[in-house]
Amino acid sequence: MRAIWNGAISFGLVSIPIKMYPATEDHSVSFRQIHTADGGRIRYRKVCELEDEPVDAPDIGRAYEDADGSLIPISDEDLAALPLPTTHTLEIEAFVPASEIDPLQMGDAYYLGVQGATGAKPYVLLREALKRSDKVAIAKYVHRGRERLGMLRVVGDTITMHRMVWPDEVRDASGLAPKEKVTVKKAELDLADTLMATLGEVELDELHDEYHEALEELVAAKVSGAAPSVEFGEPRETAQVVDLMAALKDSVRTARKARGEAAEEGAESEEKAEATVTALRARKAEKKTPAKRAASAGGGRGGGGEGEKKTASGAKKTAAKKEPAKRKPRTAS
């Protein structure tokens, strides 16, 4: 692994000589631009606009462009003379809880390796101090012509630095959120929680770049002269969501089905529960109005229904109760 920066970590009066290494790498397939007519490479040449001639790398310098378009040359000697204590040093400014760092400020990650045997003990000292404090270190350093901000934390046995953007480099997000007044129902939140619980459990090591793999297979087929046999999945439709509850339920059901047989059982039980709720709502809707009750009391199909019999028998009982009992004539004793 090739170091991209040499310097030292300044921890108070303690100096730790280190080298900086990129912690990540890009696996994307790179393409070259070609002339489609004959397959020739398209190349870019650095040309002086005054002479219209190519310029070699040693003859290329840097300049600052002023507001009026004029160029002010800045040499390496000018930059070296700047009174910056962080030119070759990671100057630790403070130690703060990691929760105080806005993820929007996080950038590329780098491993900080110790340089030389003399730096071993102070390196381990800082590493263990970070572990025990459960905090991260905020540091300043200079890289590629500008002073930068970094966050130091421990990964395994190595001190790692994340490049950070300055707070004033984070753009304001005002006006990007929906302006409409929206009310989210509790049932919708409950379904969203269920979907999050179903999709949230995953091993990050199991995730891989499917597009990259398919692209490599396509290139390999082209090299061998064989017909490309790469099969891409069906593109997902991005239709507008009309029924949010239905979309959430379908999402949960699909996610559980993808998890396996045990998840399918859970989806089936959920479907049964939904069916029960639907049936109860249907029963509530079937409540009869007074007009309907009177119509049913008058007889159903064929006029000889069970309801009619009950009504007739009820009427007889009522009449029997209301009819006064006949008194028997008294006989002379």
Tab-separated table of C-alpha atoms in Angstrom:
chain	number	residue	atom	x	y	z
A	1	MET	CA	0.000	0.000	0.000
A	2	ARG	CA	1.454	3.341	-1.062
A	3	ALA	CA	1.334	6.279	1.351
A	4	ILE	CA	-0.158	9.518	0.056
A	5	TRP	CA	0.980	11.797	2.918
A	6	ASN	CA	3.839	11.838	5.409
A	7	GLY	CA	3.785	13.807	8.614
A	8	ALA	CA	3.097	13.549	12.322
A	9	ILE	CA	0.176	13.614	14.719
A	10	SER	CA	0.578	16.432	17.227
A	11	PHE	CA	-0.965	15.316	20.517
A	12	GLY	CA	-0.115	18.194	22.882
A	13	LEU	CA	3.652	18.022	23.199
A	14	VAL	CA	3.680	14.436	21.933
A	15	SER	CA	4.606	13.946	18.275
A	16	ILE	CA	3.698	10.699	16.485
A	17	PRO	CA	5.331	10.202	13.058
A	18	ILE	CA	2.779	8.643	10.700
A	19	LYS	CA	2.013	7.878	7.073
A	20	MET	CA	-1.439	8.245	5.544
A	21	TYR	CA	-2.906	5.489	3.362
A	22	PRO	CA	-6.229	5.398	1.498
A	23	ALA	CA	-8.633	3.151	3.444
A	24	THR	CA	-10.945	2.513	0.483
A	25	GLU	CA	-10.573	1.727	-3.208
A	26	ASP	CA	-12.747	2.153	-6.253
A	27	HIS	CA	-13.733	-1.068	-8.056
A	28	SER	CA	-15.741	0.584	-10.822
A	29	VAL	CA	-14.951	-0.403	-14.414
A	30	SER	CA	-13.311	2.506	-16.214
A	31	PHE	CA	-13.863	3.205	-19.896
A	32	ARG	CA	-11.805	5.022	-22.488
A	33	GLN	CA	-13.211	7.401	-25.036
A	34	ILE	CA	-12.755	6.216	-28.623
A	35	HIS	CA	-13.510	7.401	-32.122
A	36	THR	CA	-16.504	5.257	-33.109
A	37	ALA	CA	-15.537	5.347	-36.790
A	38	ASP	CA	-12.163	3.610	-36.428
A	39	GLY	CA	-11.780	2.738	-32.701
A	40	GLY	CA	-8.906	5.187	-32.149
A	41	ARG	CA	-8.291	6.553	-28.637
A	42	ILE	CA	-9.449	10.055	-27.811
A	43	ARG	CA	-6.751	11.791	-25.767
A	44	TYR	CA	-6.511	15.131	-24.029
A	45	ARG	CA	-3.400	17.248	-24.338
A	46	LYS	CA	-2.456	20.209	-22.171
A	47	VAL	CA	-1.902	23.068	-24.562
A	48	CYS	CA	-0.815	26.663	-23.892
A	49	GLU	CA	-3.561	28.883	-25.296
A	50	LEU	CA	-1.061	31.600	-26.202
A	51	GLU	CA	1.345	29.402	-28.168
A	52	ASP	CA	-1.135	26.651	-29.165
A	53	GLU	CA	1.548	24.118	-28.321
A	54	PRO	CA	1.509	21.105	-25.916
A	55	VAL	CA	3.234	21.738	-22.536
A	56	ASP	CA	5.140	19.117	-20.525
A	57	ALA	CA	4.283	18.477	-16.843
A	58	PRO	CA	7.490	20.066	-15.408
A	59	ASP	CA	6.606	23.343	-17.157
A	60	ILE	CA	3.088	23.529	-15.714
A	61	GLY	CA	2.539	25.691	-12.634
A	62	ARG	CA	-0.482	27.068	-10.778
A	63	ALA	CA	-2.161	30.460	-10.616
A	64	TYR	CA	-5.089	32.092	-8.842
A	65	GLU	CA	-7.781	33.546	-11.102
A	66	ASP	CA	-8.934	36.937	-9.901
A	67	ALA	CA	-12.485	38.242	-10.209
A	68	ASP	CA	-11.590	40.165	-13.374
A	69	GLY	CA	-10.127	37.012	-14.985
A	70	SER	CA	-6.482	37.900	-14.512
A	71	LEU	CA	-4.142	35.085	-13.397
A	72	ILE	CA	-1.830	35.505	-10.403
A	73	PRO	CA	1.005	32.914	-10.418
A	74	ILE	CA	1.523	31.020	-7.120
A	75	SER	CA	4.768	29.050	-6.849
A	76	ASP	CA	5.700	26.118	-4.605
A	77	GLU	CA	8.009	28.478	-2.713
A	78	ASP	CA	5.091	30.823	-2.004
A	79	LEU	CA	3.066	27.952	-0.545
A	80	ALA	CA	5.999	26.641	1.494
A	81	ALA	CA	6.436	30.066	3.090
A	82	LEU	CA	2.909	30.127	4.477
A	83	PRO	CA	3.024	30.170	8.312
A	84	LEU	CA	0.804	27.107	8.757
A	85	PRO	CA	1.653	24.786	11.660
A	86	THR	CA	-0.395	22.057	10.005
A	87	THR	CA	1.696	21.822	6.827
A	88	HIS	CA	3.203	18.466	7.795
A	89	THR	CA	1.262	17.843	10.992
A	90	LEU	CA	-2.114	16.495	12.033
A	91	GLU	CA	-2.777	19.028	14.776
A	92	ILE	CA	-5.360	17.652	17.223
A	93	GLU	CA	-7.669	20.457	18.305
A	94	ALA	CA	-10.113	18.654	20.611
A	95	PHE	CA	-11.745	15.366	21.638
A	96	VAL	CA	-15.521	15.128	21.260
A	97	PRO	CA	-18.217	12.378	21.303
A	98	ALA	CA	-18.713	10.838	17.873
A	99	SER	CA	-22.439	11.643	18.095
A	100	GLU	CA	-21.609	15.348	17.806
A	101	ILE	CA	-20.190	14.899	14.292
A	102	ASP	CA	-22.685	15.571	11.524
A	103	PRO	CA	-22.436	12.731	8.947
A	104	LEU	CA	-22.825	15.389	6.236
A	105	GLN	CA	-19.289	16.511	7.062
A	106	MET	CA	-17.756	13.048	6.596
A	107	GLY	CA	-15.590	12.386	3.567
A	108	ASP	CA	-12.921	9.926	2.435
A	109	ALA	CA	-11.312	7.570	4.967
A	110	TYR	CA	-7.584	6.998	5.527
A	111	TYR	CA	-5.488	4.657	7.656
A	112	LEU	CA	-2.758	6.263	9.729
A	113	GLY	CA	0.221	3.920	10.005
A	114	VAL	CA	3.119	4.469	12.381
A	115	GLN	CA	6.405	5.544	10.825
A	116	GLY	CA	9.489	4.135	12.537
A	117	ALA	CA	9.977	2.271	15.801
A	118	THR	CA	10.146	5.473	17.862
A	119	GLY	CA	6.557	6.286	17.038
A	120	ALA	CA	5.156	2.940	18.228
A	121	LYS	CA	4.614	3.846	21.887
A	122	PRO	CA	2.992	7.294	21.384
A	123	TYR	CA	0.842	5.781	18.616
A	124	VAL	CA	-0.456	3.063	20.969
A	125	LEU	CA	-0.902	5.660	23.721
A	126	LEU	CA	-3.192	7.798	21.542
A	127	ARG	CA	-5.049	4.720	20.306
A	128	GLU	CA	-5.782	3.430	23.803
A	129	ALA	CA	-6.717	6.924	25.032
A	130	LEU	CA	-9.283	7.192	22.228
A	131	LYS	CA	-10.671	3.762	23.082
A	132	ARG	CA	-11.006	4.470	26.797
A	133	SER	CA	-12.533	7.924	26.364
A	134	ASP	CA	-15.013	6.648	23.760
A	135	LYS	CA	-14.403	9.883	21.858
A	136	VAL	CA	-12.963	10.959	18.528
A	137	ALA	CA	-10.217	13.498	17.868
A	138	ILE	CA	-10.722	16.541	15.637
A	139	ALA	CA	-7.553	17.596	13.822
A	140	LYS	CA	-6.324	20.070	11.210
A	141	TYR	CA	-3.836	19.239	8.462
A	142	VAL	CA	-2.711	20.459	5.048
A	143	HIS	CA	-3.161	18.266	1.981
A	144	ARG	CA	-3.069	19.131	-1.728
A	145	GLY	CA	-2.645	22.847	-1.249
A	146	ARG	CA	-5.299	23.542	1.372
A	147	GLU	CA	-5.894	23.164	5.088
A	148	ARG	CA	-8.389	20.432	5.892
A	149	LEU	CA	-10.328	19.061	8.833
A	150	GLY	CA	-10.120	15.427	9.950
A	151	MET	CA	-11.704	13.107	12.502
A	152	LEU	CA	-9.547	10.425	14.118
A	153	ARG	CA	-11.063	7.232	15.490
A	154	VAL	CA	-9.893	3.679	16.185
A	155	VAL	CA	-10.712	0.804	13.821
A	156	GLY	CA	-9.358	-2.477	15.182
A	157	ASP	CA	-5.764	-1.691	16.153
A	158	THR	CA	-5.351	1.169	13.678
A	159	ILE	CA	-6.018	4.874	14.021
A	160	THR	CA	-8.224	5.932	11.136
A	161	MET	CA	-8.893	9.437	9.863
A	162	HIS	CA	-12.009	10.604	8.047
A	163	ARG	CA	-11.605	13.734	5.993
A	164	MET	CA	-14.243	16.295	6.922
A	165	VAL	CA	-15.628	19.331	5.177
A	166	TRP	CA	-15.712	22.584	7.080
A	167	PRO	CA	-19.070	23.450	8.684
A	168	ASP	CA	-19.590	26.376	6.274
A	169	GLU	CA	-19.165	23.980	3.326
A	170	VAL	CA	-22.356	22.091	4.224
A	171	ARG	CA	-25.172	23.542	2.148
A	172	ASP	CA	-28.429	24.749	3.667
A	173	ALA	CA	-31.323	22.337	3.042
A	174	SER	CA	-34.067	24.916	3.656
A	175	GLY	CA	-36.928	24.751	1.182
A	176	LEU	CA	-36.252	21.174	0.047
A	177	ALA	CA	-38.711	19.444	2.386
A	178	PRO	CA	-42.389	19.163	1.326
A	179	LYS	CA	-44.293	22.408	1.860
A	180	GLU	CA	-47.686	20.695	1.911
A	181	LYS	CA	-49.312	20.010	5.273
A	182	VAL	CA	-49.240	16.228	5.660
A	183	THR	CA	-50.717	14.086	8.446
A	184	VAL	CA	-49.244	10.614	8.954
A	185	LYS	CA	-51.569	8.110	10.589
A	186	LYS	CA	-50.455	5.790	13.380
A	187	ALA	CA	-51.357	2.719	11.281
A	188	GLU	CA	-49.063	3.970	8.508
A	189	LEU	CA	-46.206	4.485	10.981
A	190	ASP	CA	-46.765	1.000	12.396
A	191	LEU	CA	-46.519	-0.524	8.912
A	192	ALA	CA	-43.416	1.560	8.190
A	193	ASP	CA	-41.842	0.233	11.405
A	194	THR	CA	-42.677	-3.320	10.322
A	195	LEU	CA	-41.100	-2.736	6.908
A	196	MET	CA	-37.989	-1.224	8.519
A	197	ALA	CA	-37.667	-4.196	10.864
A	198	THR	CA	-37.962	-6.587	7.915
A	199	LEU	CA	-35.490	-4.796	5.646
A	200	GLY	CA	-33.157	-3.471	8.355
A	201	GLU	CA	-31.535	-6.782	9.317
A	202	VAL	CA	-28.768	-7.471	6.816
A	203	GLU	CA	-25.087	-8.353	6.872
A	204	LEU	CA	-23.237	-5.541	5.099
A	205	ASP	CA	-20.584	-8.020	3.941
A	206	GLU	CA	-23.268	-9.824	1.934
A	207	LEU	CA	-24.079	-6.753	-0.163
A	208	HIS	CA	-22.282	-6.544	-3.499
A	209	ASP	CA	-22.328	-4.507	-6.686
A	210	GLU	CA	-24.521	-6.527	-9.053
A	211	TYR	CA	-24.157	-4.005	-11.864
A	212	HIS	CA	-20.361	-4.186	-11.630
A	213	GLU	CA	-20.434	-7.998	-11.809
A	214	ALA	CA	-22.757	-7.964	-14.812
A	215	LEU	CA	-20.544	-5.375	-16.511
A	216	GLU	CA	-17.459	-7.554	-15.990
A	217	GLU	CA	-19.285	-10.540	-17.523
A	218	LEU	CA	-20.259	-8.386	-20.487
A	219	VAL	CA	-16.648	-7.270	-21.035
A	220	ALA	CA	-15.360	-10.858	-20.685
A	221	ALA	CA	-17.854	-12.029	-23.306
A	222	LYS	CA	-16.743	-9.263	-25.660
A	223	VAL	CA	-13.067	-10.217	-25.202
A	224	SER	CA	-13.713	-13.905	-25.913
A	225	GLY	CA	-15.882	-13.125	-28.910
A	226	ALA	CA	-18.880	-14.917	-27.446
A	227	ALA	CA	-22.391	-13.535	-27.465
A	228	PRO	CA	-23.118	-11.617	-24.239
A	229	SER	CA	-25.310	-13.722	-21.960
A	230	VAL	CA	-25.727	-11.197	-19.166
A	231	GLU	CA	-29.257	-11.117	-17.809
A	232	PHE	CA	-30.327	-8.026	-15.953
A	233	GLY	CA	-33.268	-8.020	-13.582
A	234	GLU	CA	-36.510	-6.345	-14.484
A	235	PRO	CA	-36.308	-2.597	-13.870
A	236	ARG	CA	-38.400	-1.436	-10.958
A	237	GLU	CA	-41.385	0.670	-11.788
A	238	THR	CA	-41.452	4.101	-10.194
A	239	ALA	CA	-45.171	4.687	-10.388
A	240	GLN	CA	-46.705	7.353	-8.187
A	241	VAL	CA	-47.985	6.004	-4.876
A	242	VAL	CA	-51.744	6.430	-4.656
A	243	ASP	CA	-52.658	4.233	-1.673
A	244	LEU	CA	-49.861	4.506	0.872
A	245	MET	CA	-51.287	1.833	3.195
A	246	ALA	CA	-51.619	-0.666	0.327
A	247	ALA	CA	-48.078	0.100	-0.840
A	248	LEU	CA	-46.690	-0.450	2.671
A	249	LYS	CA	-48.564	-3.731	3.092
A	250	ASP	CA	-47.348	-4.991	-0.290
A	251	SER	CA	-43.797	-3.962	0.582
A	252	VAL	CA	-43.882	-5.859	3.891
A	253	ARG	CA	-45.404	-8.912	2.210
A	254	THR	CA	-42.768	-8.890	-0.565
A	255	ALA	CA	-39.889	-8.427	1.881
A	256	ARG	CA	-41.076	-11.279	4.089
A	257	LYS	CA	-41.546	-13.548	1.098
A	258	ALA	CA	-37.964	-12.876	0.027
A	259	ARG	CA	-36.748	-13.904	3.489
A	260	GLY	CA	-37.877	-17.518	3.139
A	261	GLU	CA	-40.573	-19.945	4.222
A	262	ALA	CA	-40.758	-18.765	7.845
A	263	ALA	CA	-41.362	-15.243	6.621
A	264	GLU	CA	-44.098	-16.488	4.292
A	265	GLU	CA	-45.960	-17.930	7.268
A	266	GLY	CA	-45.789	-14.544	8.943
A	267	ALA	CA	-47.150	-12.924	5.792
A	268	GLU	CA	-50.028	-15.438	5.648
A	269	SER	CA	-50.982	-14.716	9.245
A	270	GLU	CA	-50.908	-11.031	8.477
A	271	GLU	CA	-53.185	-11.567	5.502
A	272	LYS	CA	-55.635	-13.500	7.704
A	273	ALA	CA	-55.631	-10.693	10.231
A	274	GLU	CA	-56.338	-8.193	7.481
A	275	ALA	CA	-59.219	-10.369	6.204
A	276	THR	CA	-60.761	-10.458	9.678
A	277	VAL	CA	-60.630	-6.692	9.914
A	278	THR	CA	-62.234	-6.374	6.501
A	279	ALA	CA	-65.052	-8.742	7.492
A	280	LEU	CA	-65.780	-6.768	10.655
A	281	ARG	CA	-65.966	-3.553	8.702
A	282	ALA	CA	-68.387	-5.197	6.273
A	283	ARG	CA	-70.677	-6.244	9.111
A	284	LYS	CA	-70.776	-2.741	10.471
A	285	ALA	CA	-71.781	-1.480	7.054
A	286	GLU	CA	-74.712	-3.913	6.935
A	287	LYS	CA	-76.658	-2.198	9.719
A	288	LYS	CA	-80.308	-1.856	8.605
A	289	THR	CA	-82.150	1.410	8.544
A	290	PRO	CA	-85.675	1.623	10.052
A	291	ALA	CA	-87.131	1.440	6.528
A	292	LYS	CA	-85.209	-1.771	5.791
A	293	ARG	CA	-86.291	-3.313	9.108
A	294	ALA	CA	-89.921	-2.531	8.304
A	295	ALA	CA	-89.542	-4.015	4.832
A	296	SER	CA	-88.036	-7.207	6.189
A	297	ALA	CA	-90.781	-7.448	8.774
A	298	GLY	CA	-93.305	-7.354	5.943
A	299	GLY	CA	-91.906	-10.532	4.415
A	300	GLY	CA	-89.033	-11.711	2.332
A	301	ARG	CA	-88.924	-13.819	-0.794
A	302	GLY	CA	-92.046	-15.958	-1.242
A	303	GLY	CA	-93.709	-14.322	1.766
A	304	GLY	CA	-93.102	-17.387	3.923
A	305	GLY	CA	-89.751	-16.668	5.485
A	306	GLU	CA	-88.645	-17.360	8.984
A	307	GLY	CA	-88.853	-13.687	9.857
A	308	GLU	CA	-92.507	-13.661	8.866
A	309	LYS	CA	-93.273	-16.636	11.117
A	310	LYS	CA	-91.550	-14.970	14.065
A	311	THR	CA	-93.489	-11.780	13.447
A	312	ALA	CA	-96.812	-13.640	13.264
A	313	SER	CA	-96.186	-15.600	16.424
A	314	GLY	CA	-95.079	-12.430	18.193
A	315	ALA	CA	-98.310	-10.727	17.138
A	316	LYS	CA	-100.427	-13.593	18.483
A	317	LYS	CA	-98.685	-13.470	21.849
A	318	THR	CA	-99.180	-9.720	22.042
A	319	ALA	CA	-102.895	-10.056	21.206
A	320	ALA	CA	-103.308	-12.791	23.806
A	321	LYS	CA	-101.801	-10.560	26.466
A	322	LYS	CA	-104.007	-7.579	25.588
A	323	GLU	CA	-107.365	-9.562	25.365
A	324	PRO	CA	-109.221	-9.319	28.751
A	325	ALA	CA	-110.138	-12.620	30.432
A	326	LYS	CA	-113.891	-13.512	30.426
A	327	ARG	CA	-115.448	-13.704	33.918
A	328	LYS	CA	-117.453	-16.799	34.788
A	329	PRO	CA	-121.154	-16.148	35.898
A	330	ARG	CA	-121.707	-16.546	39.629
A	331	THR	CA	-124.220	-19.221	40.705
A	332	ALA	CA	-126.581	-18.810	43.662
A	333	SER	CA	-125.386	-20.667	46.670
